[in-house]
PDB file of C-alpha atoms in Angstrom:
ATOM      1  CA  LEU A   1      15.673  -8.975  22.903  1.00  0.00           C
ATOM      2  CA  ARG A   2      16.501  -7.539  26.072  1.00  0.00           C
ATOM      3  CA  PRO A   3      15.478 -10.193  28.486  1.00  0.00           C
ATOM      4  CA  ARG A   4      14.121  -8.106  32.608  1.00  0.00           C
ATOM      5  CA  ALA A   5      16.767  -8.635  34.686  1.00  0.00           C
ATOM      6  CA  SER A   6      15.604 -11.852  37.574  1.00  0.00           C
ATOM      7  CA  PRO A   7      15.970 -10.139  41.684  1.00  0.00           C
ATOM      8  CA  ILE A   8      18.383 -13.146  42.416  1.00  0.00           C
ATOM      9  CA  LEU A   9      22.337 -13.987  40.650  1.00  0.00           C
ATOM     10  CA  THR A  10      24.179 -16.897  40.953  1.00  0.00           C
ATOM     11  CA  CYS A  11      27.510 -15.806  41.418  1.00  0.00           C
ATOM     12  CA  SER A  12      29.320 -17.190  38.395  1.00  0.00           C
ATOM     13  CA  LYS A  13      32.898 -18.321  40.649  1.00  0.00           C
ATOM     14  CA  CYS A  14      31.171 -19.364  43.888  1.00  0.00           C
ATOM     15  CA  THR A  15      27.570 -20.368  42.963  1.00  0.00           C
ATOM     16  CA  LYS A  16      26.177 -18.542  45.735  1.00  0.00           C
ATOM     17  CA  ARG A  17      22.763 -17.229  44.899  1.00  0.00           C
ATOM     18  CA  VAL A  18      22.125 -13.446  45.799  1.00  0.00           C
ATOM     19  CA  ARG A  19      19.621 -10.659  45.200  1.00  0.00           C
ATOM     20  CA  ARG A  20      20.134  -8.041  43.167  1.00  0.00           C
ATOM     21  CA  ARG A  21      20.331  -5.084  44.045  1.00  0.00           C
ATOM     22  CA  GLY A  22      20.628  -2.430  41.312  1.00  0.00           C
ATOM     23  CA  PRO A  23      22.484  -3.014  38.174  1.00  0.00           C
ATOM     24  CA  ASN A  24      25.320  -1.648  38.438  1.00  0.00           C
ATOM     25  CA  ALA A  25      25.961  -3.127  43.240  1.00  0.00           C
ATOM     26  CA  GLN A  26      29.039  -5.175  43.223  1.00  0.00           C
ATOM     27  CA  ARG A  27      28.882  -5.247  48.207  1.00  0.00           C
ATOM     28  CA  ALA A  28      25.484  -3.495  49.049  1.00  0.00           C
ATOM     29  CA  ASN A  29      25.306  -4.965  51.724  1.00  0.00           C
ATOM     30  CA  ASP A  30      27.070  -8.183  54.539  1.00  0.00           C
ATOM     31  CA  SER A  31      24.348 -10.866  52.586  1.00  0.00           C
ATOM     32  CA  SER A  32      26.605  -9.848  48.683  1.00  0.00           C
ATOM     33  CA  CYS A  33      28.742 -12.070  47.025  1.00  0.00           C
ATOM     34  CA  ILE A  34      31.888 -10.718  47.242  1.00  0.00           C
ATOM     35  CA  HIS A  35      32.664 -11.978  43.476  1.00  0.00           C
ATOM     36  CA  LEU A  36      29.716  -9.819  41.733  1.00  0.00           C
ATOM     37  CA  THR A  37      29.715  -7.307  39.030  1.00  0.00           C
ATOM     38  CA  SER A  38      27.260  -5.874  36.715  1.00  0.00           C
ATOM     39  CA  SER A  39      29.516  -7.960  34.597  1.00  0.00           C
ATOM     40  CA  ASP A  40      27.834 -11.250  36.022  1.00  0.00           C
ATOM     41  CA  SER A  41      24.707  -9.890  35.515  1.00  0.00           C
ATOM     42  CA  ALA A  42      24.992  -9.027  32.322  1.00  0.00           C
ATOM     43  CA  ALA A  43      26.520 -12.854  32.042  1.00  0.00           C
ATOM     44  CA  ALA A  44      23.477 -13.974  33.880  1.00  0.00           C
ATOM     45  CA  SER A  45      20.751 -12.065  31.263  1.00  0.00           C
ATOM     46  CA  VAL A  46      22.741 -13.247  28.198  1.00  0.00           C
ATOM     47  CA  GLN A  47      22.604 -16.506  29.628  1.00  0.00           C
ATOM     48  CA  ARG A  48      18.489 -17.033  30.656  1.00  0.00           C
ATOM     49  CA  LEU A  49      18.217 -15.714  27.095  1.00  0.00           C
ATOM     50  CA  LEU A  50      20.154 -18.592  25.403  1.00  0.00           C
ATOM     51  CA  GLY A  51      18.711 -20.824  27.536  1.00  0.00           C
ATOM     52  CA  THR A  52      15.159 -20.679  26.582  1.00  0.00           C
ATOM     53  CA  HIS A  53      15.446 -19.670  22.609  1.00  0.00           C
ATOM     54  CA  SER A  54      18.501 -20.904  21.754  1.00  0.00           C
ATOM     55  CA  CYS A  55      17.858 -19.614  18.062  1.00  0.00           C
ATOM     56  CA  MET A  56      19.058 -16.010  19.442  1.00  0.00           C
ATOM     57  CA  ARG A  57      21.985 -17.921  20.304  1.00  0.00           C
ATOM     58  CA  ALA A  58      23.968 -14.869  17.245  1.00  0.00           C
ATOM     59  CA  LEU A  59      21.563 -11.937  17.897  1.00  0.00           C
ATOM     60  CA  ALA A  60      22.242 -12.269  21.319  1.00  0.00           C
ATOM     61  CA  VAL A  61      25.896 -12.066  21.097  1.00  0.00           C
ATOM     62  CA  VAL A  62      26.015  -9.320  17.975  1.00  0.00           C
ATOM     63  CA  ALA A  63      24.020  -7.682  20.733  1.00  0.00           C
ATOM     64  CA  GLY A  64      26.685  -7.494  23.298  1.00  0.00           C
ATOM     65  CA  ALA A  65      29.519  -7.526  21.071  1.00  0.00           C
ATOM     66  CA  ALA A  66      27.283  -3.844  19.465  1.00  0.00           C
ATOM     67  CA  ALA A  67      26.561  -2.826  23.852  1.00  0.00           C
ATOM     68  CA  VAL A  68      30.505  -2.759  23.029  1.00  0.00           C
ATOM     69  CA  GLN A  69      31.356  -0.335  20.237  1.00  0.00           C
ATOM     70  CA  ARG A  70      28.771   1.829  21.821  1.00  0.00           C
ATOM     71  CA  THR A  71      30.254   1.524  24.109  1.00  0.00           C
ATOM     72  CA  THR A  72      34.322   2.444  23.248  1.00  0.00           C
ATOM     73  CA  ALA A  73      32.922   4.950  20.412  1.00  0.00           C
ATOM     74  CA  ALA A  74      31.162   7.319  22.863  1.00  0.00           C
ATOM     75  CA  ALA A  75      34.470   8.984  23.694  1.00  0.00           C
ATOM     76  CA  VAL A  76      35.353   9.878  20.325  1.00  0.00           C
ATOM     77  CA  GLN A  77      34.219  13.209  18.222  1.00  0.00           C
ATOM     78  CA  ARG A  78      36.120  14.287  15.591  1.00  0.00           C
ATOM     79  CA  THR A  79      35.636  18.567  15.168  1.00  0.00           C
ATOM     80  CA  SER A  80      36.925  18.232  10.752  1.00  0.00           C
ATOM     81  CA  ILE A  81      36.607  16.479   8.239  1.00  0.00           C
ATOM     82  CA  ARG A  82      38.327  16.910   4.610  1.00  0.00           C
ATOM     83  CA  GLY A  83      38.807  20.882   6.235  1.00  0.00           C
ATOM     84  CA  HIS A  84      34.841  20.668   7.049  1.00  0.00           C
ATOM     85  CA  ALA A  85      33.822  21.289  10.989  1.00  0.00           C
ATOM     86  CA  VAL A  86      31.574  18.487  11.722  1.00  0.00           C
ATOM     87  CA  ARG A  87      28.888  17.775  14.607  1.00  0.00           C
ATOM     88  CA  ARG A  88      27.773  14.461  15.212  1.00  0.00           C
ATOM     89  CA  VAL A  89      23.981  14.111  14.558  1.00  0.00           C
ATOM     90  CA  ASP A  90      22.188  10.661  17.034  1.00  0.00           C
ATOM     91  CA  GLY A  91      20.660   8.574  14.686  1.00  0.00           C
ATOM     92  CA  ILE A  92      19.269   5.616  15.569  1.00  0.00           C
ATOM     93  CA  ASP A  93      20.092   3.121  18.770  1.00  0.00           C
ATOM     94  CA  GLY A  94      22.881   4.474  19.588  1.00  0.00           C
ATOM     95  CA  LEU A  95      24.784   5.042  16.663  1.00  0.00           C
ATOM     96  CA  TYR A  96      25.837   8.739  15.106  1.00  0.00           C
ATOM     97  CA  VAL A  97      26.303  10.119  11.632  1.00  0.00           C
ATOM     98  CA  TYR A  98      28.335  13.175  11.209  1.00  0.00           C
ATOM     99  CA  ALA A  99      27.293  16.007   9.693  1.00  0.00           C
ATOM    100  CA  VAL A 100      28.801  19.440   8.572  1.00  0.00           C
ATOM    101  CA  ALA A 101      28.751  21.791  11.357  1.00  0.00           C
ATOM    102  CA  TYR A 102      26.774  24.227  10.824  1.00  0.00           C
ATOM    103  CA  GLY A 103      27.614  27.203   8.971  1.00  0.00           C
ATOM    104  CA  GLY A 104      31.502  24.645   8.483  1.00  0.00           C
ATOM    105  CA  GLY A 105      31.110  24.012   5.058  1.00  0.00           C
ATOM    106  CA  SER A 106      32.698  27.109   3.435  1.00  0.00           C
ATOM    107  CA  ASP A 107      36.745  26.655   4.004  1.00  0.00           C
ATOM    108  CA  GLY A 108      36.187  22.916   2.996  1.00  0.00           C
ATOM    109  CA  THR A 109      37.207  20.712   0.341  1.00  0.00           C
ATOM    110  CA  PRO A 110      34.007  21.848  -2.329  1.00  0.00           C
ATOM    111  CA  HIS A 111      30.904  19.222  -1.908  1.00  0.00           C
ATOM    112  CA  ASP A 112      27.758  18.663  -2.630  1.00  0.00           C
ATOM    113  CA  ALA A 113      25.940  19.633   0.794  1.00  0.00           C
ATOM    114  CA  LEU A 114      22.717  17.831   0.439  1.00  0.00           C
ATOM    115  CA  SER A 115      25.431  14.995   0.773  1.00  0.00           C
ATOM    116  CA  THR A 116      26.739  15.457   4.486  1.00  0.00           C
ATOM    117  CA  GLN A 117      23.043  16.249   6.309  1.00  0.00           C
ATOM    118  CA  LEU A 118      21.319  13.302   8.260  1.00  0.00           C
ATOM    119  CA  TRP A 119      17.253  12.735   5.944  1.00  0.00           C
ATOM    120  CA  PRO A 120      14.362  11.686   7.336  1.00  0.00           C
ATOM    121  CA  SER A 121      14.301   8.950   4.997  1.00  0.00           C
ATOM    122  CA  ALA A 122      17.584   7.662   6.263  1.00  0.00           C
ATOM    123  CA  ARG A 123      16.570   7.033   9.628  1.00  0.00           C
ATOM    124  CA  ILE A 124      12.737   5.252   9.004  1.00  0.00           C
ATOM    125  CA  ALA A 125      15.610   2.994   5.971  1.00  0.00           C
ATOM    126  CA  GLY A 126      18.617   2.060   9.156  1.00  0.00           C
ATOM    127  CA  GLY A 127      15.471   1.278  11.494  1.00  0.00           C
ATOM    128  CA  LEU A 128      14.044  -0.687   8.563  1.00  0.00           C
ATOM    129  CA  LEU A 129      16.956  -2.414   8.174  1.00  0.00           C
ATOM    130  CA  ALA A 130      18.695  -3.307  11.848  1.00  0.00           C
ATOM    131  CA  ASP A 131      16.466  -6.404  12.235  1.00  0.00           C
ATOM    132  CA  ALA A 132      17.290  -7.424   8.167  1.00  0.00           C
ATOM    133  CA  ALA A 133      19.724 -10.484   7.647  1.00  0.00           C
ATOM    134  CA  PRO A 134      20.548  -9.748   3.942  1.00  0.00           C
ATOM    135  CA  ALA A 135      24.320 -10.884   3.270  1.00  0.00           C
ATOM    136  CA  SER A 136      24.777  -8.137   1.534  1.00  0.00           C
ATOM    137  CA  MET A 137      23.609  -4.618   1.062  1.00  0.00           C
ATOM    138  CA  VAL A 138      24.809  -1.922  -1.402  1.00  0.00           C
ATOM    139  CA  GLU A 139      23.270   1.279  -0.716  1.00  0.00           C
ATOM    140  CA  ILE A 140      22.312   4.198  -3.727  1.00  0.00           C
ATOM    141  CA  GLY A 141      23.212   8.209  -2.425  1.00  0.00           C
ATOM    142  CA  CYS A 142      24.162   6.992   0.202  1.00  0.00           C
ATOM    143  CA  GLY A 143      25.334  10.296   1.564  1.00  0.00           C
ATOM    144  CA  LEU A 144      26.322   9.872   5.518  1.00  0.00           C
ATOM    145  CA  ALA A 145      24.773   6.669   5.254  1.00  0.00           C
ATOM    146  CA  LEU A 146      22.965   6.047   8.348  1.00  0.00           C
ATOM    147  CA  PRO A 147      20.875   2.856   6.975  1.00  0.00           C
ATOM    148  CA  SER A 148      25.032   1.441   5.684  1.00  0.00           C
ATOM    149  CA  LEU A 149      25.945   1.364   9.062  1.00  0.00           C
ATOM    150  CA  ALA A 150      22.642   0.210  10.271  1.00  0.00           C
ATOM    151  CA  ALA A 151      23.097  -2.497   8.593  1.00  0.00           C
ATOM    152  CA  ALA A 152      26.698  -3.261   9.142  1.00  0.00           C
ATOM    153  CA  ARG A 153      25.860  -3.403  13.017  1.00  0.00           C
ATOM    154  CA  ALA A 154      23.928  -5.849  12.530  1.00  0.00           C
ATOM    155  CA  GLY A 155      26.028  -7.759  10.529  1.00  0.00           C
ATOM    156  CA  VAL A 156      25.869  -7.523   6.809  1.00  0.00           C
ATOM    157  CA  SER A 157      28.238  -6.803   4.143  1.00  0.00           C
ATOM    158  CA  VAL A 158      27.836  -3.040   3.947  1.00  0.00           C
ATOM    159  CA  LEU A 159      28.929  -0.916   0.709  1.00  0.00           C
ATOM    160  CA  ALA A 160      28.538   2.573   0.991  1.00  0.00           C
ATOM    161  CA  THR A 161      27.928   4.493  -2.019  1.00  0.00           C
ATOM    162  CA  ASP A 162      27.822   7.966  -3.884  1.00  0.00           C
ATOM    163  CA  ARG A 163      28.842  10.265  -6.537  1.00  0.00           C
ATOM    164  CA  ASP A 164      30.141  12.984  -3.787  1.00  0.00           C
ATOM    165  CA  SER A 165      33.636  11.512  -2.040  1.00  0.00           C
ATOM    166  CA  VAL A 166      33.619  14.598   0.627  1.00  0.00           C
ATOM    167  CA  ALA A 167      30.765  11.622   2.114  1.00  0.00           C
ATOM    168  CA  LEU A 168      31.969   9.195   1.617  1.00  0.00           C
ATOM    169  CA  ASP A 169      35.176   9.933   3.439  1.00  0.00           C
ATOM    170  CA  PHE A 170      32.450  10.771   6.213  1.00  0.00           C
ATOM    171  CA  VAL A 171      31.012   7.827   6.243  1.00  0.00           C
ATOM    172  CA  SER A 172      34.510   6.226   6.767  1.00  0.00           C
ATOM    173  CA  ALA A 173      35.377   8.268  10.054  1.00  0.00           C
ATOM    174  CA  ALA A 174      31.659   7.612  11.603  1.00  0.00           C
ATOM    175  CA  ALA A 175      32.298   3.810  11.051  1.00  0.00           C
ATOM    176  CA  ALA A 176      35.413   3.937  11.671  1.00  0.00           C
ATOM    177  CA  ASP A 177      35.018   5.698  14.863  1.00  0.00           C
ATOM    178  CA  GLN A 178      32.362   3.335  16.127  1.00  0.00           C
ATOM    179  CA  GLY A 179      34.186   0.369  15.155  1.00  0.00           C
ATOM    180  CA  LEU A 180      32.120  -0.708  12.090  1.00  0.00           C
ATOM    181  CA  ASP A 181      32.661  -1.641   8.425  1.00  0.00           C
ATOM    182  CA  VAL A 182      31.569  -0.155   5.581  1.00  0.00           C
ATOM    183  CA  SER A 183      33.432  -0.220   2.059  1.00  0.00           C
ATOM    184  CA  THR A 184      33.023   3.307   0.901  1.00  0.00           C
ATOM    185  CA  GLN A 185      32.808   3.644  -3.484  1.00  0.00           C
ATOM    186  CA  LEU A 186      32.156   6.029  -5.715  1.00  0.00           C
ATOM    187  CA  PHE A 187      29.158   5.463  -7.655  1.00  0.00           C
ATOM    188  CA  ASP A 188      26.784   8.418  -9.670  1.00  0.00           C
ATOM    189  CA  VAL A 189      22.864   7.184 -10.147  1.00  0.00           C
ATOM    190  CA  GLU A 190      23.280   8.624 -13.923  1.00  0.00           C
ATOM    191  CA  ASP A 191      25.651   7.151 -15.545  1.00  0.00           C
ATOM    192  CA  GLU A 192      24.521   4.730 -17.217  1.00  0.00           C
ATOM    193  CA  SER A 193      28.151   3.065 -18.623  1.00  0.00           C
ATOM    194  CA  SER A 194      28.857   1.931 -14.764  1.00  0.00           C
ATOM    195  CA  PRO A 195      26.527  -1.706 -13.613  1.00  0.00           C
ATOM    196  CA  LEU A 196      24.888  -1.570 -10.564  1.00  0.00           C
ATOM    197  CA  PRO A 197      27.278  -2.295  -8.150  1.00  0.00           C
ATOM    198  CA  PRO A 198      26.653  -6.257  -6.645  1.00  0.00           C
ATOM    199  CA  GLY A 199      24.665  -6.624  -3.569  1.00  0.00           C
ATOM    200  CA  GLU A 200      21.980  -8.662  -2.436  1.00  0.00           C
ATOM    201  CA  LEU A 201      20.040  -5.276  -1.496  1.00  0.00           C
ATOM    202  CA  VAL A 202      19.927  -2.162  -2.601  1.00  0.00           C
ATOM    203  CA  VAL A 203      18.877   0.287  -0.613  1.00  0.00           C
ATOM    204  CA  ILE A 204      17.257   4.026  -1.651  1.00  0.00           C
ATOM    205  CA  ALA A 205      16.758   6.076   0.868  1.00  0.00           C
ATOM    206  CA  ASP A 206      15.894  10.232   0.512  1.00  0.00           C
ATOM    207  CA  VAL A 207      18.073   9.495  -3.157  1.00  0.00           C
ATOM    208  CA  PHE A 208      15.486  12.162  -5.537  1.00  0.00           C
ATOM    209  CA  VAL A 209      16.882  15.389  -5.735  1.00  0.00           C
ATOM    210  CA  THR A 210      15.737  15.867  -9.292  1.00  0.00           C
ATOM    211  CA  ASP A 211      13.998  13.958 -11.893  1.00  0.00           C
ATOM    212  CA  PRO A 212      16.520  13.063 -13.608  1.00  0.00           C
ATOM    213  CA  VAL A 213      17.970  11.327 -10.379  1.00  0.00           C
ATOM    214  CA  ALA A 214      14.840   9.793  -9.475  1.00  0.00           C
ATOM    215  CA  GLU A 215      14.394   8.107 -13.190  1.00  0.00           C
ATOM    216  CA  ALA A 216      18.501   6.781 -13.178  1.00  0.00           C
ATOM    217  CA  CYS A 217      17.224   5.612  -9.421  1.00  0.00           C
ATOM    218  CA  ALA A 218      13.793   3.884 -10.932  1.00  0.00           C
ATOM    219  CA  ALA A 219      16.489   2.314 -13.915  1.00  0.00           C
ATOM    220  CA  ARG A 220      18.667   1.203 -10.550  1.00  0.00           C
ATOM    221  CA  CYS A 221      15.889  -0.695  -9.095  1.00  0.00           C
ATOM    222  CA  GLU A 222      15.302  -2.482 -12.898  1.00  0.00           C
ATOM    223  CA  GLU A 223      18.416  -3.568 -12.998  1.00  0.00           C
ATOM    224  CA  ALA A 224      19.005  -5.017  -9.212  1.00  0.00           C
ATOM    225  CA  LEU A 225      15.331  -6.350  -9.652  1.00  0.00           C
ATOM    226  CA  ARG A 226      16.493  -8.209 -12.977  1.00  0.00           C
ATOM    227  CA  ARG A 227      19.509  -9.465 -11.237  1.00  0.00           C
ATOM    228  CA  GLY A 228      17.467 -11.089  -8.255  1.00  0.00           C
ATOM    229  CA  SER A 229      18.544  -8.108  -5.876  1.00  0.00           C
ATOM    230  CA  ASP A 230      15.762  -7.171  -3.680  1.00  0.00           C
ATOM    231  CA  VAL A 231      15.075  -2.893  -2.970  1.00  0.00           C
ATOM    232  CA  LEU A 232      14.681  -1.588  -0.534  1.00  0.00           C
ATOM    233  CA  VAL A 233      13.459   2.445  -1.063  1.00  0.00           C
ATOM    234  CA  VAL A 234      12.600   5.232   1.728  1.00  0.00           C
ATOM    235  CA  ALA A 235      11.548   8.591  -0.485  1.00  0.00           C
ATOM    236  CA  ALA A 236       9.478  11.421   1.131  1.00  0.00           C
ATOM    237  CA  ALA A 237       6.373  13.101  -0.428  1.00  0.00           C
ATOM    238  CA  ARG A 238       7.872  15.081  -3.162  1.00  0.00           C
ATOM    239  CA  SER A 239       7.822  15.615  -6.984  1.00  0.00           C
ATOM    240  CA  THR A 240      10.600  13.997  -7.662  1.00  0.00           C
ATOM    241  CA  ARG A 241       8.460  10.970  -6.033  1.00  0.00           C
ATOM    242  CA  ASP A 242       5.965  10.959  -8.256  1.00  0.00           C
ATOM    243  CA  ALA A 243       8.641  10.757 -11.132  1.00  0.00           C
ATOM    244  CA  PHE A 244      10.710   8.102  -9.337  1.00  0.00           C
ATOM    245  CA  LEU A 245       6.876   5.982  -9.294  1.00  0.00           C
ATOM    246  CA  GLY A 246       6.483   7.076 -13.293  1.00  0.00           C
ATOM    247  CA  ALA A 247       9.534   6.079 -14.551  1.00  0.00           C
ATOM    248  CA  LEU A 248       9.576   3.085 -12.384  1.00  0.00           C
ATOM    249  CA  GLY A 249       5.833   1.975 -14.209  1.00  0.00           C
ATOM    250  CA  ARG A 250       7.225   2.269 -17.868  1.00  0.00           C
ATOM    251  CA  GLY A 251       9.509   0.134 -17.160  1.00  0.00           C
ATOM    252  CA  SER A 252       9.578  -3.662 -17.781  1.00  0.00           C
ATOM    253  CA  PHE A 253       8.094  -4.366 -14.414  1.00  0.00           C
ATOM    254  CA  GLY A 254       4.812  -2.770 -14.954  1.00  0.00           C
ATOM    255  CA  PRO A 255       2.594  -0.268 -13.154  1.00  0.00           C
ATOM    256  CA  ALA A 256       4.200   1.378 -10.226  1.00  0.00           C
ATOM    257  CA  PRO A 257       1.888   1.414  -7.557  1.00  0.00           C
ATOM    258  CA  ALA A 258      -0.025   5.425  -6.901  1.00  0.00           C
ATOM    259  CA  ARG A 259       1.571   5.146  -3.566  1.00  0.00           C
TER     260      ARG A 259
END
């Protein structure tokens, strides 16, 4: 929630009430209070929000902290990770990820090229998770892990997993540069000997690169549901999504929806 700033502000030091003359005004004219700064403006907006909606206190605090993190992170720009030239790609609501730069993927550590690019479904999942409130989350086949970054900024305990170690280093770099706490772990969704990592919510976004991977994801969804986790799947309309739905329909939870 971003409350609209009132044109009248009260100075936190001398209680003088003055008319606001722009978000960064300090001494617009002789009638302005010499103490009034942009920080008083922000504090006044948050105080009005808390006074009106006491249930939103935690959200207001988180939003304020996130704004500080984004301001600090804006000055950070990496140029290479694991020997790969990288570019910063805007995600959602000020978040960003690092992706392999165009033409910059041939000299670094060998990796799965699909895992170091940002895919459309990740933006959708990230937008949904920004407003979700699970206690913990695990992202499967995370790639650049934009959904995990969004959840971490919302205060969720996050574990981002992928079978590509280079992608996980990209995730760690983006999280560190934005002041976010995201744990990472190597995990191959097709390895039946490895149990699904813990998480109250399991997220799969644009992971269905082949039919076998899609079918393995269906099995992992059932594993998650069986243990009591919720599942969020976001996938583009490709043939591999049909393979996922078909495999899900053959499982113990009955037929999958047509769409």
